């Protein structure tokens, strides 16, 4: 079973954990590490022969177009992560439409690819944004991977389907939720910081669980998660610091193991298979 491997390309200061601590007006004055870290991810994928999807901020593409071209030239998919990591449920439909268009233009200019995939920052498409998928369909997107089907203190749509679904009747757009492990009545997240902090066998269990139902898994992580030398934000909330900095040094080797144990590919290919399943 070919599963979806994805990278949310954002710098260490652009994460949801620090959104109330580091003002966006300060971003251009901070040390950027996204190019170095994403190049390290490209090297990691080259080791295993993995092709993946890089959901990238338009802000990053505008400032690092050569990086975006390297991603595309290596055979990976470039997709959208919005412009500057603003959560979708903080916008209205018109603001979201403008954000999507601005990011798409920057990503297409930098990559030379047509952008057909979207992931909301912090999986922020949920029951509060009934208009969001319609905006993406209107903009010509083939798929979204913007839903976390669980309850979480920062995000989550607990009642969303676990597997790919069409969020708008009569539209081709496919939503592919991020994979969670189902243990009894509880759903447990497996990607990003959850993979970094929890035993890798939980993610292996989740991948095998969904594959046993002949469905693909959807995994994600961030380039900053393999960068233990990144700056520390001293005034961030303690919970945010714990989530962001814990086990950064272990992440690269954990990823190598995950890449070796399962079959991974680009999300656009997974989306095409799931769309065909729903015809």
PDB file of N, CA, C and O in Angstrom, residues 150-177:
ATOM      1  N   UNK A 150      -9.658  14.285  15.017  1.00  0.00           N
ATOM      2  CA  UNK A 150      -9.534  13.978  16.435  1.00  0.00           C
ATOM      3  C   UNK A 150      -9.753  15.255  17.239  1.00  0.00           C
ATOM      4  O   UNK A 150      -9.817  16.346  16.677  1.00  0.00           O
ATOM      5  N   UNK A 151      -9.849  15.109  18.537  1.00  0.00           N
ATOM      6  CA  UNK A 151      -9.959  16.259  19.429  1.00  0.00           C
ATOM      7  C   UNK A 151      -8.573  16.616  19.949  1.00  0.00           C
ATOM      8  O   UNK A 151      -7.815  15.746  20.377  1.00  0.00           O
ATOM      9  N   UNK A 152      -8.230  17.915  19.906  1.00  0.00           N
ATOM     10  CA  UNK A 152      -6.913  18.394  20.323  1.00  0.00           C
ATOM     11  C   UNK A 152      -7.096  19.800  20.862  1.00  0.00           C
ATOM     12  O   UNK A 152      -8.036  20.507  20.479  1.00  0.00           O
ATOM     13  N   UNK A 153      -6.178  20.233  21.723  1.00  0.00           N
ATOM     14  CA  UNK A 153      -6.371  21.553  22.314  1.00  0.00           C
ATOM     15  C   UNK A 153      -6.135  22.698  21.347  1.00  0.00           C
ATOM     16  O   UNK A 153      -6.599  23.816  21.584  1.00  0.00           O
ATOM     17  N   UNK A 154      -5.413  22.455  20.244  1.00  0.00           N
ATOM     18  CA  UNK A 154      -5.159  23.516  19.276  1.00  0.00           C
ATOM     19  C   UNK A 154      -5.958  23.362  17.986  1.00  0.00           C
ATOM     20  O   UNK A 154      -6.132  24.325  17.254  1.00  0.00           O
ATOM     21  N   UNK A 155      -6.382  22.171  17.657  1.00  0.00           N
ATOM     22  CA  UNK A 155      -7.083  21.933  16.393  1.00  0.00           C
ATOM     23  C   UNK A 155      -7.804  20.605  16.483  1.00  0.00           C
ATOM     24  O   UNK A 155      -7.706  19.885  17.470  1.00  0.00           O
ATOM     25  N   UNK A 156      -8.483  20.250  15.414  1.00  0.00           N
ATOM     26  CA  UNK A 156      -9.118  18.942  15.343  1.00  0.00           C
ATOM     27  C   UNK A 156     -10.596  19.020  15.009  1.00  0.00           C
ATOM     28  O   UNK A 156     -11.296  19.955  15.390  1.00  0.00           O
ATOM     29  N   UNK A 157     -11.046  18.029  14.260  1.00  0.00           N
ATOM     30  CA  UNK A 157     -12.449  17.883  13.854  1.00  0.00           C
ATOM     31  C   UNK A 157     -12.820  16.447  14.205  1.00  0.00           C
ATOM     32  O   UNK A 157     -12.677  15.536  13.405  1.00  0.00           O
ATOM     33  N   UNK A 158     -13.240  16.251  15.426  1.00  0.00           N
ATOM     34  CA  UNK A 158     -13.400  14.902  15.991  1.00  0.00           C
ATOM     35  C   UNK A 158     -14.336  14.035  15.173  1.00  0.00           C
ATOM     36  O   UNK A 158     -14.127  12.815  15.056  1.00  0.00           O
ATOM     37  N   UNK A 159     -15.365  14.606  14.583  1.00  0.00           N
ATOM     38  CA  UNK A 159     -16.368  13.808  13.876  1.00  0.00           C
ATOM     39  C   UNK A 159     -16.074  13.647  12.385  1.00  0.00           C
ATOM     40  O   UNK A 159     -16.886  13.070  11.656  1.00  0.00           O
ATOM     41  N   UNK A 160     -14.927  14.145  11.924  1.00  0.00           N
ATOM     42  CA  UNK A 160     -14.584  13.994  10.508  1.00  0.00           C
ATOM     43  C   UNK A 160     -14.238  12.546  10.195  1.00  0.00           C
ATOM     44  O   UNK A 160     -13.787  11.794  11.066  1.00  0.00           O
ATOM     45  N   UNK A 161     -14.420  12.115   8.955  1.00  0.00           N
ATOM     46  CA  UNK A 161     -14.013  10.755   8.577  1.00  0.00           C
ATOM     47  C   UNK A 161     -12.511  10.560   8.754  1.00  0.00           C
ATOM     48  O   UNK A 161     -11.728  11.509   8.638  1.00  0.00           O
ATOM     49  N   UNK A 162     -12.108   9.336   9.014  1.00  0.00           N
ATOM     50  CA  UNK A 162     -10.678   9.025   9.139  1.00  0.00           C
ATOM     51  C   UNK A 162     -10.005   8.936   7.778  1.00  0.00           C
ATOM     52  O   UNK A 162      -8.784   9.133   7.683  1.00  0.00           O
ATOM     53  N   UNK A 163     -10.785   8.614   6.745  1.00  0.00           N
ATOM     54  CA  UNK A 163     -10.198   8.357   5.436  1.00  0.00           C
ATOM     55  C   UNK A 163     -10.690   9.381   4.421  1.00  0.00           C
ATOM     56  O   UNK A 163     -11.596  10.172   4.701  1.00  0.00           O
ATOM     57  N   UNK A 164     -10.111   9.349   3.246  1.00  0.00           N
ATOM     58  CA  UNK A 164     -10.416  10.324   2.208  1.00  0.00           C
ATOM     59  C   UNK A 164     -11.911  10.396   1.932  1.00  0.00           C
ATOM     60  O   UNK A 164     -12.606   9.371   1.902  1.00  0.00           O
ATOM     61  N   UNK A 165     -12.374  11.624   1.723  1.00  0.00           N
ATOM     62  CA  UNK A 165     -13.793  11.832   1.410  1.00  0.00           C
ATOM     63  C   UNK A 165     -13.935  13.059   0.518  1.00  0.00           C
ATOM     64  O   UNK A 165     -13.016  13.872   0.395  1.00  0.00           O
ATOM     65  N   UNK A 166     -15.102  13.160  -0.128  1.00  0.00           N
ATOM     66  CA  UNK A 166     -15.418  14.341  -0.932  1.00  0.00           C
ATOM     67  C   UNK A 166     -16.236  15.283  -0.052  1.00  0.00           C
ATOM     68  O   UNK A 166     -17.379  14.977   0.293  1.00  0.00           O
ATOM     69  N   UNK A 167     -15.667  16.437   0.297  1.00  0.00           N
ATOM     70  CA  UNK A 167     -16.357  17.328   1.230  1.00  0.00           C
ATOM     71  C   UNK A 167     -17.500  18.120   0.622  1.00  0.00           C
ATOM     72  O   UNK A 167     -18.329  18.670   1.351  1.00  0.00           O
ATOM     73  N   UNK A 168     -17.551  18.189  -0.722  1.00  0.00           N
ATOM     74  CA  UNK A 168     -18.593  18.970  -1.401  1.00  0.00           C
ATOM     75  C   UNK A 168     -19.273  18.074  -2.417  1.00  0.00           C
ATOM     76  O   UNK A 168     -18.626  17.568  -3.346  1.00  0.00           O
ATOM     77  N   UNK A 169     -20.556  17.875  -2.279  1.00  0.00           N
ATOM     78  CA  UNK A 169     -21.301  17.075  -3.235  1.00  0.00           C
ATOM     79  C   UNK A 169     -21.221  17.649  -4.636  1.00  0.00           C
ATOM     80  O   UNK A 169     -21.363  18.863  -4.831  1.00  0.00           O
ATOM     81  N   UNK A 170     -20.949  16.794  -5.590  1.00  0.00           N
ATOM     82  CA  UNK A 170     -20.874  17.225  -6.985  1.00  0.00           C
ATOM     83  C   UNK A 170     -19.546  17.839  -7.390  1.00  0.00           C
ATOM     84  O   UNK A 170     -19.369  18.243  -8.544  1.00  0.00           O
ATOM     85  N   UNK A 171     -18.591  17.929  -6.457  1.00  0.00           N
ATOM     86  CA  UNK A 171     -17.264  18.483  -6.749  1.00  0.00           C
ATOM     87  C   UNK A 171     -16.212  17.383  -6.661  1.00  0.00           C
ATOM     88  O   UNK A 171     -16.317  16.453  -5.856  1.00  0.00           O
ATOM     89  N   UNK A 172     -15.170  17.519  -7.481  1.00  0.00           N
ATOM     90  CA  UNK A 172     -14.132  16.488  -7.536  1.00  0.00           C
ATOM     91  C   UNK A 172     -13.137  16.572  -6.387  1.00  0.00           C
ATOM     92  O   UNK A 172     -12.380  15.634  -6.142  1.00  0.00           O
ATOM     93  N   UNK A 173     -13.112  17.683  -5.676  1.00  0.00           N
ATOM     94  CA  UNK A 173     -12.130  17.881  -4.607  1.00  0.00           C
ATOM     95  C   UNK A 173     -12.184  16.742  -3.590  1.00  0.00           C
ATOM     96  O   UNK A 173     -13.250  16.365  -3.110  1.00  0.00           O
ATOM     97  N   UNK A 174     -10.997  16.222  -3.236  1.00  0.00           N
ATOM     98  CA  UNK A 174     -10.864  15.154  -2.253  1.00  0.00           C
ATOM     99  C   UNK A 174     -10.165  15.709  -1.017  1.00  0.00           C
ATOM    100  O   UNK A 174      -9.158  16.418  -1.126  1.00  0.00           O
ATOM    101  N   UNK A 175     -10.689  15.399   0.146  1.00  0.00           N
ATOM    102  CA  UNK A 175     -10.022  15.711   1.410  1.00  0.00           C
ATOM    103  C   UNK A 175      -9.399  14.435   1.959  1.00  0.00           C
ATOM    104  O   UNK A 175     -10.067  13.402   2.072  1.00  0.00           O
ATOM    105  N   UNK A 176      -8.102  14.497   2.281  1.00  0.00           N
ATOM    106  CA  UNK A 176      -7.386  13.347   2.823  1.00  0.00           C
ATOM    107  C   UNK A 176      -6.928  13.694   4.236  1.00  0.00           C
ATOM    108  O   UNK A 176      -5.916  14.369   4.421  1.00  0.00           O
ATOM    109  N   UNK A 177      -7.647  13.267   5.254  1.00  0.00           N
ATOM    110  CA  UNK A 177      -7.254  13.597   6.627  1.00  0.00           C
ATOM    111  C   UNK A 177      -5.908  12.986   7.001  1.00  0.00           C
ATOM    112  O   UNK A 177      -5.496  11.946   6.469  1.00  0.00           O
TER     113      UNK A 177
END
